[in-house]
Amino acid sequence: MRVCGYFGKRPGDRDFLFDGLPARVADRWAAMLSGWLQAAQARDPENWQRHYYGAPIWRFALAPGHLNDQIWVGVIAASADAFGRSFPLSVLISAEKAGLPDYLTGPVDQLMDRIERQLLSFLDGGLGRAEMLKDLERVSDELRRALDVPPKEHLVMLPSLRPEEFAIALPVAELQANPERPGAMVQWPAQTRRREEPDPCYWWHEGTETRPAELCISAGLPSGSPTSAFFLGDWTGAGWRARVHDSGME
């Protein structure tokens, strides 16, 4: 069953908001984001909130096998409840496809723009809960159709993970400038060499005043201290290291 909804906190409410999503999906999502927050707090106890509230709005596309047997796409925005307790607010939309393509298309990213605007309006109180769900249902149908249509052209081909990598991250500008051999790529080594696994998870954002647009590709839902980079930036400071002799797509 295809669903859409949101989960997290917003300033006008006293606790978590949870609408439209399966409980198991929301639980797994909450555990992942809680880990990201804990990693950010542990890495920079004095300044993590300043970086957190200035963090980019992350977009994501998760292949089947990570949250459940469906594709999940959506956005993540830093937020807090009425008492100032920090926790992101996320929109999640499911789609029934066998897997994700290894490219990013314009129509999909344009629909993500709309979802991001809806989320920001919801955070500001411009949309109520019922109105937010109704708007999400409309855009989610368009997004699923966009995922089903082969593109006439793609924005960029996405690099592949090596077997010894859990994740990679890089500026989008580097990938656009040299798709075959992008520079400034960092890697998060896998604890064990990967074998048969689901297709990757894709995470990207369009940049802020202090961070360029970035892309991250992971073999699973990221957890542990390296995830502090999602909110704090500075991938190498979070334990990622430069990828040596990158050959782009492998």
PDB file of C-alpha atoms in Angstrom:
ATOM      1  CA  MET A   1       0.000   0.000   0.000  1.00  0.00           C
ATOM      2  CA  ARG A   2       1.355   3.425  -0.971  1.00  0.00           C
ATOM      3  CA  VAL A   3       1.215   5.996   1.804  1.00  0.00           C
ATOM      4  CA  CYS A   4       2.469   9.464   2.664  1.00  0.00           C
ATOM      5  CA  GLY A   5       2.757  11.364   5.903  1.00  0.00           C
ATOM      6  CA  TYR A   6       5.015  13.186   8.297  1.00  0.00           C
ATOM      7  CA  PHE A   7       6.790  12.559  11.574  1.00  0.00           C
ATOM      8  CA  GLY A   8       8.664  14.750  14.034  1.00  0.00           C
ATOM      9  CA  LYS A   9       8.244  17.992  15.932  1.00  0.00           C
ATOM     10  CA  ARG A  10       7.241  21.564  15.140  1.00  0.00           C
ATOM     11  CA  PRO A  11       7.316  24.705  17.285  1.00  0.00           C
ATOM     12  CA  GLY A  12       3.548  25.040  17.663  1.00  0.00           C
ATOM     13  CA  ASP A  13       3.028  21.593  19.188  1.00  0.00           C
ATOM     14  CA  ARG A  14       3.968  20.126  22.549  1.00  0.00           C
ATOM     15  CA  ASP A  15       5.196  16.716  21.403  1.00  0.00           C
ATOM     16  CA  PHE A  16       5.771  14.475  18.380  1.00  0.00           C
ATOM     17  CA  LEU A  17       3.462  14.721  15.371  1.00  0.00           C
ATOM     18  CA  PHE A  18       2.733  11.480  13.574  1.00  0.00           C
ATOM     19  CA  ASP A  19       0.238  11.258  10.698  1.00  0.00           C
ATOM     20  CA  GLY A  20      -0.215   8.934   7.750  1.00  0.00           C
ATOM     21  CA  LEU A  21       2.741   6.589   8.291  1.00  0.00           C
ATOM     22  CA  PRO A  22       3.008   2.943   9.383  1.00  0.00           C
ATOM     23  CA  ALA A  23       4.147   2.701  13.009  1.00  0.00           C
ATOM     24  CA  ARG A  24       7.117   0.454  12.205  1.00  0.00           C
ATOM     25  CA  VAL A  25       8.372   2.861   9.556  1.00  0.00           C
ATOM     26  CA  ALA A  26       8.026   5.811  11.935  1.00  0.00           C
ATOM     27  CA  ASP A  27       9.835   3.890  14.691  1.00  0.00           C
ATOM     28  CA  ARG A  28      12.805   3.049  12.478  1.00  0.00           C
ATOM     29  CA  TRP A  29      12.938   6.618  11.204  1.00  0.00           C
ATOM     30  CA  ALA A  30      12.797   8.049  14.721  1.00  0.00           C
ATOM     31  CA  ALA A  31      15.632   5.784  15.860  1.00  0.00           C
ATOM     32  CA  MET A  32      17.831   6.873  12.950  1.00  0.00           C
ATOM     33  CA  LEU A  33      17.273  10.610  13.461  1.00  0.00           C
ATOM     34  CA  SER A  34      17.700  10.295  17.233  1.00  0.00           C
ATOM     35  CA  GLY A  35      21.107   8.802  16.523  1.00  0.00           C
ATOM     36  CA  TRP A  36      22.016  11.699  14.241  1.00  0.00           C
ATOM     37  CA  LEU A  37      21.111  14.193  16.963  1.00  0.00           C
ATOM     38  CA  GLN A  38      23.094  12.287  19.586  1.00  0.00           C
ATOM     39  CA  ALA A  39      26.117  12.176  17.284  1.00  0.00           C
ATOM     40  CA  ALA A  40      25.930  15.949  16.717  1.00  0.00           C
ATOM     41  CA  GLN A  41      25.598  16.643  20.448  1.00  0.00           C
ATOM     42  CA  ALA A  42      28.528  14.382  21.293  1.00  0.00           C
ATOM     43  CA  ARG A  43      30.787  15.919  18.664  1.00  0.00           C
ATOM     44  CA  ASP A  44      30.139  19.587  19.532  1.00  0.00           C
ATOM     45  CA  PRO A  45      28.270  19.900  22.854  1.00  0.00           C
ATOM     46  CA  GLU A  46      28.487  23.704  22.973  1.00  0.00           C
ATOM     47  CA  ASN A  47      27.610  24.622  19.385  1.00  0.00           C
ATOM     48  CA  TRP A  48      25.621  21.719  17.949  1.00  0.00           C
ATOM     49  CA  GLN A  49      22.254  23.520  18.160  1.00  0.00           C
ATOM     50  CA  ARG A  50      23.516  26.504  16.172  1.00  0.00           C
ATOM     51  CA  HIS A  51      24.671  24.191  13.404  1.00  0.00           C
ATOM     52  CA  TYR A  52      21.542  22.037  13.661  1.00  0.00           C
ATOM     53  CA  TYR A  53      19.122  24.926  13.120  1.00  0.00           C
ATOM     54  CA  GLY A  54      21.277  26.228  10.288  1.00  0.00           C
ATOM     55  CA  ALA A  55      21.568  22.820   8.628  1.00  0.00           C
ATOM     56  CA  PRO A  56      20.262  22.290   5.090  1.00  0.00           C
ATOM     57  CA  ILE A  57      16.959  20.592   4.418  1.00  0.00           C
ATOM     58  CA  TRP A  58      17.977  17.089   3.412  1.00  0.00           C
ATOM     59  CA  ARG A  59      16.154  15.205   0.671  1.00  0.00           C
ATOM     60  CA  PHE A  60      16.294  11.442   0.457  1.00  0.00           C
ATOM     61  CA  ALA A  61      15.375   8.458  -1.670  1.00  0.00           C
ATOM     62  CA  LEU A  62      15.620   5.021  -0.044  1.00  0.00           C
ATOM     63  CA  ALA A  63      15.500   1.810  -2.034  1.00  0.00           C
ATOM     64  CA  PRO A  64      13.299  -1.106  -0.925  1.00  0.00           C
ATOM     65  CA  GLY A  65      14.742  -3.053   1.984  1.00  0.00           C
ATOM     66  CA  HIS A  66      15.754  -0.160   4.239  1.00  0.00           C
ATOM     67  CA  LEU A  67      12.530   0.996   5.918  1.00  0.00           C
ATOM     68  CA  ASN A  68      10.341  -1.776   4.496  1.00  0.00           C
ATOM     69  CA  ASP A  69       9.813  -3.379   1.090  1.00  0.00           C
ATOM     70  CA  GLN A  70       8.930  -0.071  -0.601  1.00  0.00           C
ATOM     71  CA  ILE A  71      10.803   2.949  -1.915  1.00  0.00           C
ATOM     72  CA  TRP A  72      10.629   5.955   0.405  1.00  0.00           C
ATOM     73  CA  VAL A  73      11.342   9.543  -0.624  1.00  0.00           C
ATOM     74  CA  GLY A  74      10.992  12.802   1.255  1.00  0.00           C
ATOM     75  CA  VAL A  75      12.660  15.628   3.149  1.00  0.00           C
ATOM     76  CA  ILE A  76      14.123  16.286   6.620  1.00  0.00           C
ATOM     77  CA  ALA A  77      14.111  19.738   8.262  1.00  0.00           C
ATOM     78  CA  ALA A  78      15.560  20.759  11.624  1.00  0.00           C
ATOM     79  CA  SER A  79      12.834  21.601  14.123  1.00  0.00           C
ATOM     80  CA  ALA A  80      11.800  21.531  17.781  1.00  0.00           C
ATOM     81  CA  ASP A  81       8.595  21.364  19.805  1.00  0.00           C
ATOM     82  CA  ALA A  82       6.924  24.124  21.827  1.00  0.00           C
ATOM     83  CA  PHE A  83       9.300  23.448  24.735  1.00  0.00           C
ATOM     84  CA  GLY A  84      12.414  23.797  22.578  1.00  0.00           C
ATOM     85  CA  ARG A  85      13.219  20.071  22.496  1.00  0.00           C
ATOM     86  CA  SER A  86      15.018  19.481  19.217  1.00  0.00           C
ATOM     87  CA  PHE A  87      13.918  16.858  16.724  1.00  0.00           C
ATOM     88  CA  PRO A  88      13.613  17.105  12.920  1.00  0.00           C
ATOM     89  CA  LEU A  89      10.296  17.104  11.084  1.00  0.00           C
ATOM     90  CA  SER A  90      10.241  14.753   8.088  1.00  0.00           C
ATOM     91  CA  VAL A  91       7.930  14.059   5.179  1.00  0.00           C
ATOM     92  CA  LEU A  92       7.961  10.452   3.928  1.00  0.00           C
ATOM     93  CA  ILE A  93       6.267   9.171   0.766  1.00  0.00           C
ATOM     94  CA  SER A  94       6.256   5.530  -0.315  1.00  0.00           C
ATOM     95  CA  ALA A  95       6.284   4.156  -3.848  1.00  0.00           C
ATOM     96  CA  GLU A  96       6.055   0.626  -5.171  1.00  0.00           C
ATOM     97  CA  LYS A  97       9.014   0.044  -7.478  1.00  0.00           C
ATOM     98  CA  ALA A  98      11.651  -2.657  -7.723  1.00  0.00           C
ATOM     99  CA  GLY A  99      14.493  -0.203  -7.161  1.00  0.00           C
ATOM    100  CA  LEU A 100      15.866   3.296  -7.637  1.00  0.00           C
ATOM    101  CA  PRO A 101      17.582   4.565 -10.800  1.00  0.00           C
ATOM    102  CA  ASP A 102      21.244   5.584 -10.636  1.00  0.00           C
ATOM    103  CA  TYR A 103      20.503   9.112 -11.854  1.00  0.00           C
ATOM    104  CA  LEU A 104      18.764  12.236 -10.604  1.00  0.00           C
ATOM    105  CA  THR A 105      16.051  13.732 -12.809  1.00  0.00           C
ATOM    106  CA  GLY A 106      14.751  17.290 -13.007  1.00  0.00           C
ATOM    107  CA  PRO A 107      11.033  16.456 -12.571  1.00  0.00           C
ATOM    108  CA  VAL A 108      11.668  14.487  -9.372  1.00  0.00           C
ATOM    109  CA  ASP A 109      13.787  17.246  -7.850  1.00  0.00           C
ATOM    110  CA  GLN A 110      11.210  19.891  -8.822  1.00  0.00           C
ATOM    111  CA  LEU A 111       8.544  17.947  -6.956  1.00  0.00           C
ATOM    112  CA  MET A 112      10.880  17.748  -3.988  1.00  0.00           C
ATOM    113  CA  ASP A 113      11.001  21.560  -4.131  1.00  0.00           C
ATOM    114  CA  ARG A 114       7.230  21.603  -3.668  1.00  0.00           C
ATOM    115  CA  ILE A 115       7.377  19.149  -0.774  1.00  0.00           C
ATOM    116  CA  GLU A 116      10.045  21.272   0.884  1.00  0.00           C
ATOM    117  CA  ARG A 117       7.886  24.407   0.583  1.00  0.00           C
ATOM    118  CA  GLN A 118       4.913  22.554   2.058  1.00  0.00           C
ATOM    119  CA  LEU A 119       7.023  21.340   4.968  1.00  0.00           C
ATOM    120  CA  LEU A 120       8.286  24.851   5.706  1.00  0.00           C
ATOM    121  CA  SER A 121       4.737  26.221   5.617  1.00  0.00           C
ATOM    122  CA  PHE A 122       3.640  23.464   8.000  1.00  0.00           C
ATOM    123  CA  LEU A 123       6.523  24.273  10.341  1.00  0.00           C
ATOM    124  CA  ASP A 124       5.515  27.943  10.368  1.00  0.00           C
ATOM    125  CA  GLY A 125       1.888  27.100  11.134  1.00  0.00           C
ATOM    126  CA  GLY A 126       0.627  28.135   7.700  1.00  0.00           C
ATOM    127  CA  LEU A 127      -0.807  24.650   7.133  1.00  0.00           C
ATOM    128  CA  GLY A 128      -2.862  22.610   9.587  1.00  0.00           C
ATOM    129  CA  ARG A 129      -2.408  18.874   9.992  1.00  0.00           C
ATOM    130  CA  ALA A 130      -5.348  17.846   7.786  1.00  0.00           C
ATOM    131  CA  GLU A 131      -4.401  20.377   5.105  1.00  0.00           C
ATOM    132  CA  MET A 132      -0.800  19.206   5.164  1.00  0.00           C
ATOM    133  CA  LEU A 133      -1.828  15.588   4.612  1.00  0.00           C
ATOM    134  CA  LYS A 134      -4.178  16.551   1.789  1.00  0.00           C
ATOM    135  CA  ASP A 135      -1.462  18.550   0.030  1.00  0.00           C
ATOM    136  CA  LEU A 136       1.005  15.693   0.491  1.00  0.00           C
ATOM    137  CA  GLU A 137      -1.408  13.228  -1.079  1.00  0.00           C
ATOM    138  CA  ARG A 138      -1.618  15.390  -4.191  1.00  0.00           C
ATOM    139  CA  VAL A 139       2.099  15.874  -4.649  1.00  0.00           C
ATOM    140  CA  SER A 140       2.892  12.255  -3.743  1.00  0.00           C
ATOM    141  CA  ASP A 141       0.781  11.006  -6.654  1.00  0.00           C
ATOM    142  CA  GLU A 142       2.746  13.256  -9.016  1.00  0.00           C
ATOM    143  CA  LEU A 143       6.025  12.122  -7.508  1.00  0.00           C
ATOM    144  CA  ARG A 144       5.197   8.447  -7.991  1.00  0.00           C
ATOM    145  CA  ARG A 145       4.314   9.094 -11.632  1.00  0.00           C
ATOM    146  CA  ALA A 146       7.601  10.954 -12.109  1.00  0.00           C
ATOM    147  CA  LEU A 147       9.513   7.981 -10.696  1.00  0.00           C
ATOM    148  CA  ASP A 148       7.759   5.665 -13.146  1.00  0.00           C
ATOM    149  CA  VAL A 149       8.508   7.665 -16.308  1.00  0.00           C
ATOM    150  CA  PRO A 150      11.922   7.141 -17.940  1.00  0.00           C
ATOM    151  CA  PRO A 151      13.518  10.580 -18.318  1.00  0.00           C
ATOM    152  CA  LYS A 152      14.389  12.150 -21.653  1.00  0.00           C
ATOM    153  CA  GLU A 153      17.492  13.437 -19.922  1.00  0.00           C
ATOM    154  CA  HIS A 154      18.903  13.183 -16.433  1.00  0.00           C
ATOM    155  CA  LEU A 155      20.615  15.830 -14.333  1.00  0.00           C
ATOM    156  CA  VAL A 156      23.576  13.658 -13.410  1.00  0.00           C
ATOM    157  CA  MET A 157      24.584  10.020 -13.115  1.00  0.00           C
ATOM    158  CA  LEU A 158      25.281   9.020  -9.535  1.00  0.00           C
ATOM    159  CA  PRO A 159      28.554   7.375  -8.444  1.00  0.00           C
ATOM    160  CA  SER A 160      28.615   3.856  -7.050  1.00  0.00           C
ATOM    161  CA  LEU A 161      29.766   2.566  -3.690  1.00  0.00           C
ATOM    162  CA  ARG A 162      32.774   0.302  -3.545  1.00  0.00           C
ATOM    163  CA  PRO A 163      32.427  -2.976  -1.615  1.00  0.00           C
ATOM    164  CA  GLU A 164      34.636  -1.631   1.187  1.00  0.00           C
ATOM    165  CA  GLU A 165      32.549   1.547   1.610  1.00  0.00           C
ATOM    166  CA  PHE A 166      29.433   2.082   3.698  1.00  0.00           C
ATOM    167  CA  ALA A 167      28.891   5.586   2.327  1.00  0.00           C
ATOM    168  CA  ILE A 168      30.372   8.380   0.229  1.00  0.00           C
ATOM    169  CA  ALA A 169      29.692  12.121   0.178  1.00  0.00           C
ATOM    170  CA  LEU A 170      30.713  14.944  -2.134  1.00  0.00           C
ATOM    171  CA  PRO A 171      29.707  18.430  -3.331  1.00  0.00           C
ATOM    172  CA  VAL A 172      27.143  18.286  -6.134  1.00  0.00           C
ATOM    173  CA  ALA A 173      29.191  20.843  -8.096  1.00  0.00           C
ATOM    174  CA  GLU A 174      32.115  18.409  -8.237  1.00  0.00           C
ATOM    175  CA  LEU A 175      29.873  15.700  -9.655  1.00  0.00           C
ATOM    176  CA  GLN A 176      28.384  18.046 -12.250  1.00  0.00           C
ATOM    177  CA  ALA A 177      31.810  19.347 -13.282  1.00  0.00           C
ATOM    178  CA  ASN A 178      33.381  15.914 -13.726  1.00  0.00           C
ATOM    179  CA  PRO A 179      30.825  13.065 -13.577  1.00  0.00           C
ATOM    180  CA  GLU A 180      33.388  10.410 -14.536  1.00  0.00           C
ATOM    181  CA  ARG A 181      35.936  11.379 -11.889  1.00  0.00           C
ATOM    182  CA  PRO A 182      34.490  13.806  -9.327  1.00  0.00           C
ATOM    183  CA  GLY A 183      36.834  15.351  -6.797  1.00  0.00           C
ATOM    184  CA  ALA A 184      36.480  16.199  -3.111  1.00  0.00           C
ATOM    185  CA  MET A 185      34.767  12.890  -2.357  1.00  0.00           C
ATOM    186  CA  VAL A 186      34.935  11.418   1.131  1.00  0.00           C
ATOM    187  CA  GLN A 187      34.147   7.881   2.234  1.00  0.00           C
ATOM    188  CA  TRP A 188      32.844   6.133   5.332  1.00  0.00           C
ATOM    189  CA  PRO A 189      34.508   2.704   5.389  1.00  0.00           C
ATOM    190  CA  ALA A 190      32.314  -0.337   5.909  1.00  0.00           C
ATOM    191  CA  GLN A 191      33.021  -2.438   9.001  1.00  0.00           C
ATOM    192  CA  THR A 192      32.959  -5.547   6.833  1.00  0.00           C
ATOM    193  CA  ARG A 193      33.149  -5.941   3.069  1.00  0.00           C
ATOM    194  CA  ARG A 194      29.639  -5.647   1.669  1.00  0.00           C
ATOM    195  CA  ARG A 195      28.060  -8.405  -0.401  1.00  0.00           C
ATOM    196  CA  GLU A 196      24.407  -8.842  -1.330  1.00  0.00           C
ATOM    197  CA  GLU A 197      22.463  -5.860   0.003  1.00  0.00           C
ATOM    198  CA  PRO A 198      19.537  -3.650  -1.004  1.00  0.00           C
ATOM    199  CA  ASP A 199      20.139  -0.802  -3.433  1.00  0.00           C
ATOM    200  CA  PRO A 200      21.629   2.295  -1.789  1.00  0.00           C
ATOM    201  CA  CYS A 201      20.065   5.208   0.056  1.00  0.00           C
ATOM    202  CA  TYR A 202      20.483   8.648  -1.523  1.00  0.00           C
ATOM    203  CA  TRP A 203      20.662  11.860   0.542  1.00  0.00           C
ATOM    204  CA  TRP A 204      21.128  15.323  -0.935  1.00  0.00           C
ATOM    205  CA  HIS A 205      20.451  19.004  -0.312  1.00  0.00           C
ATOM    206  CA  GLU A 206      20.586  22.250  -2.276  1.00  0.00           C
ATOM    207  CA  GLY A 207      23.001  24.081  -0.015  1.00  0.00           C
ATOM    208  CA  THR A 208      22.922  26.946   2.476  1.00  0.00           C
ATOM    209  CA  GLU A 209      24.931  30.135   2.947  1.00  0.00           C
ATOM    210  CA  THR A 210      27.655  28.117   4.661  1.00  0.00           C
ATOM    211  CA  ARG A 211      27.415  24.730   2.915  1.00  0.00           C
ATOM    212  CA  PRO A 212      27.491  23.887  -0.787  1.00  0.00           C
ATOM    213  CA  ALA A 213      24.919  21.502  -2.223  1.00  0.00           C
ATOM    214  CA  GLU A 214      25.971  17.964  -1.313  1.00  0.00           C
ATOM    215  CA  LEU A 215      25.154  14.360  -2.149  1.00  0.00           C
ATOM    216  CA  CYS A 216      25.588  11.343   0.115  1.00  0.00           C
ATOM    217  CA  ILE A 217      25.095   7.716  -0.912  1.00  0.00           C
ATOM    218  CA  SER A 218      24.912   5.056   1.798  1.00  0.00           C
ATOM    219  CA  ALA A 219      24.540   1.294   1.797  1.00  0.00           C
ATOM    220  CA  GLY A 220      21.938   1.482   4.573  1.00  0.00           C
ATOM    221  CA  LEU A 221      20.380   3.842   7.090  1.00  0.00           C
ATOM    222  CA  PRO A 222      23.356   5.776   8.525  1.00  0.00           C
ATOM    223  CA  SER A 223      24.062   5.457  12.251  1.00  0.00           C
ATOM    224  CA  GLY A 224      26.971   6.200  14.553  1.00  0.00           C
ATOM    225  CA  SER A 225      29.326   9.130  15.071  1.00  0.00           C
ATOM    226  CA  PRO A 226      29.955   9.852  11.345  1.00  0.00           C
ATOM    227  CA  THR A 227      26.310  10.945  10.994  1.00  0.00           C
ATOM    228  CA  SER A 228      27.083  14.171  12.873  1.00  0.00           C
ATOM    229  CA  ALA A 229      28.129  15.564   9.472  1.00  0.00           C
ATOM    230  CA  PHE A 230      24.519  15.642   8.273  1.00  0.00           C
ATOM    231  CA  PHE A 231      23.726  18.426  10.753  1.00  0.00           C
ATOM    232  CA  LEU A 232      27.174  19.856  11.555  1.00  0.00           C
ATOM    233  CA  GLY A 233      28.925  19.611   8.190  1.00  0.00           C
ATOM    234  CA  ASP A 234      32.697  19.008   7.997  1.00  0.00           C
ATOM    235  CA  TRP A 235      32.656  15.386   6.879  1.00  0.00           C
ATOM    236  CA  THR A 236      36.318  14.753   7.683  1.00  0.00           C
ATOM    237  CA  GLY A 237      35.808  16.184  11.172  1.00  0.00           C
ATOM    238  CA  ALA A 238      33.124  13.528  11.649  1.00  0.00           C
ATOM    239  CA  GLY A 239      35.538  10.743  10.745  1.00  0.00           C
ATOM    240  CA  TRP A 240      35.005  10.449   6.989  1.00  0.00           C
ATOM    241  CA  ARG A 241      38.196  10.276   4.933  1.00  0.00           C
ATOM    242  CA  ALA A 242      39.186  11.214   1.415  1.00  0.00           C
ATOM    243  CA  ARG A 243      38.436   8.624  -1.225  1.00  0.00           C
ATOM    244  CA  VAL A 244      41.683   7.778  -2.992  1.00  0.00           C
ATOM    245  CA  HIS A 245      41.980   7.129  -6.744  1.00  0.00           C
ATOM    246  CA  ASP A 246      38.279   7.641  -7.373  1.00  0.00           C
ATOM    247  CA  SER A 247      37.137   6.394 -10.762  1.00  0.00           C
ATOM    248  CA  GLY A 248      33.617   7.824 -10.636  1.00  0.00           C
ATOM    249  CA  MET A 249      31.204   5.099 -11.621  1.00  0.00           C
ATOM    250  CA  GLU A 250      32.504   1.618 -10.930  1.00  0.00           C
TER     251      GLU A 250
END
